[in-house]
């Protein structure tokens, strides 16, 4: 009983001596971050592209606003920064309200391009603006130009991991079978 009393007294003194931390709310922004989405559908060289844009937010109602779309000639990742500054090949602005907006773009020759979409929300008190970029290629390497009927590349380094995983499964099954057979013969 004395040990319990001493433990309780020690706990009470520790609470009295230790400073109590005050509770406070973490700082936060009352504005909800948004995400802009852009998808480019390529139909081949000399044919118009289709741009599909939308926006989303972690909020019960999706953000509404204007989405500025810009397509620039691009190349490697190093040239993408210059493509954003260079004169765009195509520019338009659409108003987004809850559904994906499809825009028919220009007819582009073979090459690598950069598409950018930037959302300017109507309700700036609730939502933050956002933007997204995507690279796309017209010509060599596009699905419409290949003669493989749209089948994905099934070779390469991923096949090695598949074979290695299959070998490990077979080795594990063999080890379990050997272990069970061995214990069964010892028990008899």
GROMACS .gro file of C-alpha atoms in nm:
model
  188
    1UNK     CA    1   0.000   0.000   0.000
    2UNK     CA    2   0.287   0.232   0.086
    3UNK     CA    3   0.441   0.173  -0.260
    4UNK     CA    4   0.117   0.277  -0.430
    5UNK     CA    5   0.093   0.592  -0.219
    6UNK     CA    6   0.456   0.688  -0.295
    7UNK     CA    7   0.398   0.628  -0.669
    8UNK     CA    8   0.083   0.844  -0.661
    9UNK     CA    9   0.260   1.122  -0.469
   10UNK     CA   10   0.554   1.114  -0.713
   11UNK     CA   11   0.316   1.140  -1.008
   12UNK     CA   12   0.132   1.433  -0.847
   13UNK     CA   13   0.460   1.618  -0.782
   14UNK     CA   14   0.578   1.555  -1.138
   15UNK     CA   15   0.258   1.706  -1.274
   16UNK     CA   16   0.287   2.008  -1.043
   17UNK     CA   17   0.655   2.073  -1.123
   18UNK     CA   18   0.646   2.008  -1.500
   19UNK     CA   19   0.520   2.301  -1.703
   20UNK     CA   20   0.194   2.233  -1.879
   21UNK     CA   21   0.199   2.276  -2.257
   22UNK     CA   22  -0.079   2.491  -2.392
   23UNK     CA   23  -0.287   2.366  -2.678
   24UNK     CA   24  -0.304   2.574  -2.992
   25UNK     CA   25  -0.428   2.521  -3.343
   26UNK     CA   26  -0.182   2.461  -3.622
   27UNK     CA   27  -0.161   2.742  -3.872
   28UNK     CA   28  -0.346   2.660  -4.191
   29UNK     CA   29  -0.462   2.825  -4.506
   30UNK     CA   30  -0.838   2.850  -4.535
   31UNK     CA   31  -0.803   2.813  -4.912
   32UNK     CA   32  -0.837   2.467  -5.067
   33UNK     CA   33  -0.559   2.355  -5.306
   34UNK     CA   34  -0.675   2.247  -5.651
   35UNK     CA   35  -0.537   2.014  -5.917
   36UNK     CA   36  -0.557   2.081  -6.288
   37UNK     CA   37  -0.565   1.783  -6.524
   38UNK     CA   38  -0.477   1.784  -6.895
   39UNK     CA   39  -0.481   1.496  -7.143
   40UNK     CA   40  -0.380   1.517  -7.509
   41UNK     CA   41  -0.527   1.275  -7.762
   42UNK     CA   42  -0.307   1.252  -8.073
   43UNK     CA   43  -0.466   1.137  -8.398
   44UNK     CA   44  -0.150   1.152  -8.613
   45UNK     CA   45   0.054   1.410  -8.802
   46UNK     CA   46  -0.152   1.667  -8.988
   47UNK     CA   47  -0.467   1.577  -8.794
   48UNK     CA   48  -0.611   1.795  -8.517
   49UNK     CA   49  -0.529   1.702  -8.157
   50UNK     CA   50  -0.791   1.684  -7.882
   51UNK     CA   51  -0.719   1.843  -7.545
   52UNK     CA   52  -0.920   1.727  -7.244
   53UNK     CA   53  -0.896   1.951  -6.935
   54UNK     CA   54  -1.054   1.943  -6.591
   55UNK     CA   55  -0.988   2.044  -6.232
   56UNK     CA   56  -1.047   1.886  -5.893
   57UNK     CA   57  -1.013   1.965  -5.525
   58UNK     CA   58  -1.059   1.788  -5.195
   59UNK     CA   59  -1.386   1.970  -5.138
   60UNK     CA   60  -1.754   1.870  -5.166
   61UNK     CA   61  -1.806   2.086  -5.476
   62UNK     CA   62  -1.548   2.095  -5.756
   63UNK     CA   63  -1.382   2.426  -5.834
   64UNK     CA   64  -1.530   2.631  -6.118
   65UNK     CA   65  -1.326   2.871  -6.323
   66UNK     CA   66  -1.138   2.949  -6.639
   67UNK     CA   67  -0.874   2.707  -6.764
   68UNK     CA   68  -0.614   2.862  -6.993
   69UNK     CA   69  -0.477   2.607  -7.242
   70UNK     CA   70  -0.148   2.654  -7.423
   71UNK     CA   71   0.038   2.425  -7.665
   72UNK     CA   72   0.403   2.503  -7.743
   73UNK     CA   73   0.669   2.334  -7.948
   74UNK     CA   74   0.890   2.145  -7.705
   75UNK     CA   75   1.157   1.882  -7.690
   76UNK     CA   76   1.364   1.746  -7.412
   77UNK     CA   77   1.311   1.843  -7.049
   78UNK     CA   78   1.576   2.114  -7.084
   79UNK     CA   79   1.385   2.275  -7.370
   80UNK     CA   80   1.047   2.258  -7.191
   81UNK     CA   81   1.133   2.565  -6.987
   82UNK     CA   82   1.206   2.756  -7.307
   83UNK     CA   83   0.883   2.623  -7.461
   84UNK     CA   84   0.682   2.781  -7.180
   85UNK     CA   85   0.842   3.117  -7.258
   86UNK     CA   86   0.838   3.080  -7.639
   87UNK     CA   87   0.544   3.185  -7.851
   88UNK     CA   88   0.271   2.920  -7.821
   89UNK     CA   89   0.142   2.726  -8.120
   90UNK     CA   90  -0.214   2.725  -7.980
   91UNK     CA   91  -0.383   2.918  -7.699
   92UNK     CA   92  -0.742   2.920  -7.575
   93UNK     CA   93  -0.940   2.963  -7.255
   94UNK     CA   94  -1.242   2.752  -7.154
   95UNK     CA   95  -1.476   2.773  -6.857
   96UNK     CA   96  -1.479   2.460  -6.638
   97UNK     CA   97  -1.787   2.353  -6.441
   98UNK     CA   98  -1.767   1.996  -6.301
   99UNK     CA   99  -1.727   1.804  -6.634
  100UNK     CA  100  -1.421   1.738  -6.848
  101UNK     CA  101  -1.396   1.997  -7.126
  102UNK     CA  102  -1.279   1.874  -7.468
  103UNK     CA  103  -1.115   2.123  -7.703
  104UNK     CA  104  -1.015   2.052  -8.062
  105UNK     CA  105  -0.664   2.178  -8.109
  106UNK     CA  106  -0.462   2.262  -8.418
  107UNK     CA  107  -0.326   2.032  -8.686
  108UNK     CA  108   0.037   1.977  -8.590
  109UNK     CA  109   0.327   1.829  -8.786
  110UNK     CA  110   0.557   1.559  -8.649
  111UNK     CA  111   0.748   1.665  -8.342
  112UNK     CA  112   0.745   1.694  -7.965
  113UNK     CA  113   0.511   1.940  -7.796
  114UNK     CA  114   0.425   2.067  -7.450
  115UNK     CA  115   0.065   2.127  -7.337
  116UNK     CA  116  -0.011   2.343  -7.033
  117UNK     CA  117  -0.339   2.408  -6.852
  118UNK     CA  118  -0.380   2.668  -6.576
  119UNK     CA  119  -0.691   2.702  -6.360
  120UNK     CA  120  -0.805   3.043  -6.237
  121UNK     CA  121  -1.091   2.963  -5.996
  122UNK     CA  122  -1.401   3.182  -5.985
  123UNK     CA  123  -1.416   3.155  -5.604
  124UNK     CA  124  -1.070   3.283  -5.510
  125UNK     CA  125  -1.170   3.302  -5.143
  126UNK     CA  126  -1.209   2.922  -5.130
  127UNK     CA  127  -0.982   2.773  -5.398
  128UNK     CA  128  -0.616   2.823  -5.493
  129UNK     CA  129  -0.510   2.834  -5.860
  130UNK     CA  130  -0.314   2.545  -6.010
  131UNK     CA  131  -0.155   2.432  -6.334
  132UNK     CA  132  -0.037   2.115  -6.508
  133UNK     CA  133   0.186   2.035  -6.804
  134UNK     CA  134   0.229   1.729  -7.020
  135UNK     CA  135   0.464   1.634  -7.303
  136UNK     CA  136   0.329   1.464  -7.612
  137UNK     CA  137   0.475   1.350  -7.941
  138UNK     CA  138   0.328   1.346  -8.288
  139UNK     CA  139   0.473   1.119  -8.554
  140UNK     CA  140   0.722   0.840  -8.491
  141UNK     CA  141   0.625   0.641  -8.186
  142UNK     CA  142   0.260   0.746  -8.165
  143UNK     CA  143   0.013   0.457  -8.131
  144UNK     CA  144  -0.165   0.547  -8.458
  145UNK     CA  145   0.159   0.521  -8.656
  146UNK     CA  146   0.284   0.186  -8.522
  147UNK     CA  147   0.193  -0.144  -8.689
  148UNK     CA  148   0.155  -0.337  -8.360
  149UNK     CA  149  -0.224  -0.291  -8.331
  150UNK     CA  150  -0.183  -0.092  -8.010
  151UNK     CA  151  -0.025  -0.377  -7.812
  152UNK     CA  152   0.207  -0.270  -7.532
  153UNK     CA  153   0.574  -0.360  -7.528
  154UNK     CA  154   0.587  -0.686  -7.331
  155UNK     CA  155   0.963  -0.739  -7.334
  156UNK     CA  156   1.244  -0.559  -7.163
  157UNK     CA  157   1.368  -0.558  -6.805
  158UNK     CA  158   1.023  -0.629  -6.656
  159UNK     CA  159   1.036  -0.982  -6.797
  160UNK     CA  160   1.343  -1.051  -6.580
  161UNK     CA  161   1.149  -0.961  -6.264
  162UNK     CA  162   0.859  -1.184  -6.373
  163UNK     CA  163   1.089  -1.482  -6.424
  164UNK     CA  164   1.272  -1.415  -6.095
  165UNK     CA  165   0.943  -1.393  -5.904
  166UNK     CA  166   0.812  -1.713  -6.066
  167UNK     CA  167   1.136  -1.893  -5.972
  168UNK     CA  168   1.103  -1.781  -5.610
  169UNK     CA  169   0.743  -1.906  -5.595
  170UNK     CA  170   0.847  -2.247  -5.732
  171UNK     CA  171   1.144  -2.266  -5.489
  172UNK     CA  172   0.918  -2.179  -5.196
  173UNK     CA  173   0.659  -2.439  -5.294
  174UNK     CA  174   0.932  -2.699  -5.331
  175UNK     CA  175   1.078  -2.611  -4.990
  176UNK     CA  176   0.737  -2.642  -4.820
  177UNK     CA  177   0.669  -2.976  -4.995
  178UNK     CA  178   1.010  -3.111  -4.897
  179UNK     CA  179   0.966  -2.995  -4.538
  180UNK     CA  180   0.625  -3.162  -4.503
  181UNK     CA  181   0.746  -3.487  -4.655
  182UNK     CA  182   1.048  -3.491  -4.424
  183UNK     CA  183   0.843  -3.437  -4.105
  184UNK     CA  184   0.591  -3.700  -4.211
  185UNK     CA  185   0.864  -3.964  -4.248
  186UNK     CA  186   1.021  -3.876  -3.910
  187UNK     CA  187   0.688  -3.907  -3.728
  188UNK     CA  188   0.621  -4.261  -3.860
   0.00000   0.00000   0.00000
